[in-house]
PDB file of C-alpha atoms in Angstrom:
ATOM      1  CA  MET A  14      47.389 -18.182 166.447  1.00  0.00           C
ATOM      2  CA  VAL A  15      46.165 -21.373 168.016  1.00  0.00           C
ATOM      3  CA  ILE A  16      42.494 -22.633 168.290  1.00  0.00           C
ATOM      4  CA  PRO A  17      41.811 -23.661 171.984  1.00  0.00           C
ATOM      5  CA  PHE A  18      40.522 -27.081 170.962  1.00  0.00           C
ATOM      6  CA  ASP A  19      41.205 -28.468 174.411  1.00  0.00           C
ATOM      7  CA  LYS A  20      38.774 -25.891 175.695  1.00  0.00           C
ATOM      8  CA  LEU A  21      36.191 -26.680 173.350  1.00  0.00           C
ATOM      9  CA  LYS A  22      33.446 -29.357 173.380  1.00  0.00           C
ATOM     10  CA  ILE A  23      34.657 -31.929 170.687  1.00  0.00           C
ATOM     11  CA  PHE A  24      32.433 -34.980 169.422  1.00  0.00           C
ATOM     12  CA  LYS A  25      33.088 -38.237 167.024  1.00  0.00           C
ATOM     13  CA  VAL A  26      30.108 -38.217 164.455  1.00  0.00           C
ATOM     14  CA  LYS A  27      28.626 -41.583 164.368  1.00  0.00           C
ATOM     15  CA  LYS A  28      27.194 -41.438 161.113  1.00  0.00           C
ATOM     16  CA  TRP A  29      27.922 -38.623 158.662  1.00  0.00           C
ATOM     17  CA  THR A  30      25.008 -37.090 156.090  1.00  0.00           C
ATOM     18  CA  PRO A  31      25.067 -39.207 153.175  1.00  0.00           C
ATOM     19  CA  ASP A  32      26.663 -36.499 151.021  1.00  0.00           C
ATOM     20  CA  GLY A  33      28.394 -34.742 153.678  1.00  0.00           C
ATOM     21  CA  ASN A  34      26.610 -31.702 152.801  1.00  0.00           C
ATOM     22  CA  SER A  35      25.218 -29.681 155.970  1.00  0.00           C
ATOM     23  CA  GLY A  36      23.494 -27.319 153.662  1.00  0.00           C
ATOM     24  CA  ALA A  37      20.865 -29.886 152.640  1.00  0.00           C
ATOM     25  CA  TRP A  38      20.207 -30.699 156.526  1.00  0.00           C
ATOM     26  CA  LEU A  39      16.503 -30.989 157.452  1.00  0.00           C
ATOM     27  CA  PRO A  40      15.011 -31.706 160.871  1.00  0.00           C
ATOM     28  CA  GLU A  41      13.099 -34.399 159.825  1.00  0.00           C
ATOM     29  CA  HIS A  42      16.568 -36.316 158.570  1.00  0.00           C
ATOM     30  CA  GLU A  43      18.060 -35.929 162.384  1.00  0.00           C
ATOM     31  CA  PRO A  44      15.256 -35.607 164.701  1.00  0.00           C
ATOM     32  CA  ASP A  45      17.760 -35.612 167.722  1.00  0.00           C
ATOM     33  CA  PRO A  46      21.057 -34.206 166.176  1.00  0.00           C
ATOM     34  CA  LEU A  47      22.758 -34.974 169.374  1.00  0.00           C
ATOM     35  CA  LYS A  48      21.971 -38.794 169.273  1.00  0.00           C
ATOM     36  CA  ASN A  49      24.202 -39.019 166.198  1.00  0.00           C
ATOM     37  CA  LEU A  50      27.453 -37.376 168.434  1.00  0.00           C
ATOM     38  CA  GLU A  51      29.496 -39.192 170.838  1.00  0.00           C
ATOM     39  CA  GLU A  52      31.206 -36.273 173.177  1.00  0.00           C
ATOM     40  CA  THR A  53      35.079 -37.047 173.676  1.00  0.00           C
ATOM     41  CA  ASP A  54      38.011 -35.539 175.116  1.00  0.00           C
ATOM     42  CA  ARG A  55      40.322 -36.973 172.686  1.00  0.00           C
ATOM     43  CA  LEU A  56      41.397 -35.064 169.536  1.00  0.00           C
ATOM     44  CA  ASP A  57      42.647 -38.273 167.865  1.00  0.00           C
ATOM     45  CA  TYR A  58      39.357 -39.671 168.238  1.00  0.00           C
ATOM     46  CA  ALA A  59      37.170 -36.554 167.302  1.00  0.00           C
ATOM     47  CA  ASP A  60      35.694 -35.303 163.914  1.00  0.00           C
ATOM     48  CA  ILE A  61      34.425 -32.048 164.955  1.00  0.00           C
ATOM     49  CA  VAL A  62      35.078 -29.028 167.353  1.00  0.00           C
ATOM     50  CA  THR A  63      32.032 -27.066 168.605  1.00  0.00           C
ATOM     51  CA  SER A  64      31.449 -23.158 169.456  1.00  0.00           C
ATOM     52  CA  ALA A  65      30.479 -24.440 173.294  1.00  0.00           C
ATOM     53  CA  PRO A  66      33.251 -24.572 175.750  1.00  0.00           C
ATOM     54  CA  ARG A  67      33.939 -27.926 177.752  1.00  0.00           C
ATOM     55  CA  ASN A  68      33.585 -26.179 181.094  1.00  0.00           C
ATOM     56  CA  GLU A  69      31.770 -23.069 182.050  1.00  0.00           C
ATOM     57  CA  ILE A  70      34.396 -19.914 181.963  1.00  0.00           C
ATOM     58  CA  PRO A  71      33.718 -17.962 184.999  1.00  0.00           C
ATOM     59  CA  GLY A  72      31.810 -14.521 183.439  1.00  0.00           C
ATOM     60  CA  PHE A  73      31.231 -16.598 180.313  1.00  0.00           C
ATOM     61  CA  GLN A  74      28.221 -18.660 181.298  1.00  0.00           C
ATOM     62  CA  GLY A  75      26.012 -19.571 178.380  1.00  0.00           C
ATOM     63  CA  LYS A  76      28.539 -18.030 175.662  1.00  0.00           C
ATOM     64  CA  HIS A  77      30.275 -19.732 172.667  1.00  0.00           C
ATOM     65  CA  VAL A  78      32.920 -19.222 170.550  1.00  0.00           C
ATOM     66  CA  VAL A  79      32.492 -17.455 167.340  1.00  0.00           C
ATOM     67  CA  MET A  80      32.934 -19.754 164.461  1.00  0.00           C
ATOM     68  CA  PHE A  81      31.294 -20.532 161.051  1.00  0.00           C
ATOM     69  CA  ASP A  82      31.628 -22.633 158.146  1.00  0.00           C
ATOM     70  CA  VAL A  83      31.903 -20.061 155.222  1.00  0.00           C
ATOM     71  CA  ASP A  84      30.692 -21.556 151.774  1.00  0.00           C
ATOM     72  CA  VAL A  85      32.146 -18.641 149.568  1.00  0.00           C
ATOM     73  CA  PRO A  86      35.584 -17.461 148.718  1.00  0.00           C
ATOM     74  CA  MET A  87      37.291 -15.295 151.328  1.00  0.00           C
ATOM     75  CA  GLN A  88      40.248 -13.403 151.709  1.00  0.00           C
ATOM     76  CA  VAL A  89      41.794 -12.256 154.959  1.00  0.00           C
ATOM     77  CA  ILE A  90      44.769  -9.616 155.208  1.00  0.00           C
ATOM     78  CA  GLU A  91      46.450  -8.718 158.277  1.00  0.00           C
ATOM     79  CA  SER A  92      45.940  -5.040 158.961  1.00  0.00           C
ATOM     80  CA  SER A  93      48.698  -2.640 160.122  1.00  0.00           C
ATOM     81  CA  THR A  94      46.949  -2.486 163.420  1.00  0.00           C
ATOM     82  CA  PRO A  95      48.670  -5.937 165.190  1.00  0.00           C
ATOM     83  CA  GLY A  96      45.852  -8.398 165.858  1.00  0.00           C
ATOM     84  CA  HIS A  97      43.607  -6.701 163.481  1.00  0.00           C
ATOM     85  CA  TYR A  98      42.278  -8.051 159.864  1.00  0.00           C
ATOM     86  CA  HIS A  99      40.542  -7.120 156.975  1.00  0.00           C
ATOM     87  CA  VAL A 100      38.146  -9.707 155.506  1.00  0.00           C
ATOM     88  CA  TYR A 101      36.545  -9.332 151.875  1.00  0.00           C
ATOM     89  CA  PHE A 102      34.318 -11.719 150.301  1.00  0.00           C
ATOM     90  CA  PRO A 103      35.133 -10.683 146.747  1.00  0.00           C
ATOM     91  CA  ASN A 104      32.422 -12.779 144.981  1.00  0.00           C
ATOM     92  CA  SER A 105      29.303 -12.049 147.443  1.00  0.00           C
ATOM     93  CA  TYR A 106      27.403  -8.814 146.604  1.00  0.00           C
ATOM     94  CA  VAL A 107      24.331  -8.180 148.747  1.00  0.00           C
ATOM     95  CA  PRO A 108      21.975  -5.448 149.223  1.00  0.00           C
ATOM     96  CA  LYS A 109      23.374  -2.543 151.349  1.00  0.00           C
ATOM     97  CA  GLU A 110      20.808  -2.935 154.181  1.00  0.00           C
ATOM     98  CA  ARG A 111      22.043  -6.929 154.429  1.00  0.00           C
ATOM     99  CA  LEU A 112      25.466  -5.742 154.896  1.00  0.00           C
ATOM    100  CA  PHE A 113      24.849  -3.215 157.436  1.00  0.00           C
ATOM    101  CA  SER A 114      22.561  -6.002 159.235  1.00  0.00           C
ATOM    102  CA  LEU A 115      25.785  -8.487 159.249  1.00  0.00           C
ATOM    103  CA  LEU A 116      28.115  -5.555 160.567  1.00  0.00           C
ATOM    104  CA  ASP A 117      25.589  -4.575 163.295  1.00  0.00           C
ATOM    105  CA  ALA A 118      25.405  -8.524 164.240  1.00  0.00           C
ATOM    106  CA  MET A 119      29.260  -8.602 164.073  1.00  0.00           C
ATOM    107  CA  ALA A 120      29.453  -5.407 166.461  1.00  0.00           C
ATOM    108  CA  ASP A 121      26.975  -7.094 168.851  1.00  0.00           C
ATOM    109  CA  CYS A 122      29.416  -9.857 169.068  1.00  0.00           C
ATOM    110  CA  GLY A 123      32.532  -7.581 169.690  1.00  0.00           C
ATOM    111  CA  ILE A 124      33.866  -9.026 165.978  1.00  0.00           C
ATOM    112  CA  VAL A 125      34.171  -5.269 164.509  1.00  0.00           C
ATOM    113  CA  GLU A 126      33.917  -1.950 166.457  1.00  0.00           C
ATOM    114  CA  ARG A 127      30.249  -0.079 166.705  1.00  0.00           C
ATOM    115  CA  GLY A 128      32.159   3.015 165.274  1.00  0.00           C
ATOM    116  CA  TYR A 129      33.107   1.444 161.958  1.00  0.00           C
ATOM    117  CA  VAL A 130      29.580   0.342 161.662  1.00  0.00           C
ATOM    118  CA  ALA A 131      28.153   3.543 162.385  1.00  0.00           C
ATOM    119  CA  ALA A 132      30.733   5.092 159.900  1.00  0.00           C
ATOM    120  CA  SER A 133      30.023   2.635 157.418  1.00  0.00           C
ATOM    121  CA  LYS A 134      26.091   3.609 157.545  1.00  0.00           C
ATOM    122  CA  ALA A 135      26.803   7.300 157.512  1.00  0.00           C
ATOM    123  CA  ARG A 136      28.938   6.989 154.117  1.00  0.00           C
ATOM    124  CA  GLY A 137      26.340   4.403 152.934  1.00  0.00           C
ATOM    125  CA  PHE A 138      29.152   1.586 152.323  1.00  0.00           C
ATOM    126  CA  ALA A 139      31.818  -0.127 154.190  1.00  0.00           C
ATOM    127  CA  ALA A 140      35.625   0.725 153.681  1.00  0.00           C
ATOM    128  CA  LEU A 141      38.997  -0.753 154.420  1.00  0.00           C
ATOM    129  CA  ARG A 142      42.146   0.521 154.177  1.00  0.00           C
ATOM    130  CA  LEU A 143      44.294  -0.855 150.842  1.00  0.00           C
ATOM    131  CA  PRO A 144      46.476  -3.522 152.155  1.00  0.00           C
ATOM    132  CA  TRP A 145      49.539  -1.243 151.055  1.00  0.00           C
ATOM    133  CA  VAL A 146      48.372   2.052 152.994  1.00  0.00           C
ATOM    134  CA  VAL A 147      49.838   1.835 156.581  1.00  0.00           C
ATOM    135  CA  HIS A 148      47.385   3.354 159.142  1.00  0.00           C
ATOM    136  CA  LYS A 149      48.906   6.863 160.035  1.00  0.00           C
ATOM    137  CA  SER A 150      49.586   5.998 163.687  1.00  0.00           C
ATOM    138  CA  ARG A 151      51.934   3.212 162.425  1.00  0.00           C
ATOM    139  CA  ARG A 152      54.147   5.146 160.003  1.00  0.00           C
ATOM    140  CA  HIS A 153      57.583   6.006 161.185  1.00  0.00           C
TER     141      HIS A 153
END
């Protein structure tokens, strides 16, 4: 898979935060966050890629690419269904309600299927096929 950097807004950062940690960002540190960025179309000059498309895409006005910075270990394993994946955050434990809220948000964004969320809620837990177990429809 290729990330479409040429279709997303990219910027040169004029001045990085002193420690490079966006987790410590506060509004008073940067009252006008865009003032510190210079938009460019040159990948060799840019420092960051954004979720915002460079140009409006018909039918997608106001929509953004789903992307985020993950601050904990994660594992992505390809599913036996081509183009599908199982994502694990093995050191992250959250209350069941938070997990279901996250699944709801991902379903709202089209990342997971609503049926998967509904089944997870009905069972009281999320479930994934073990990596060596092939989906019944994929067995020969």
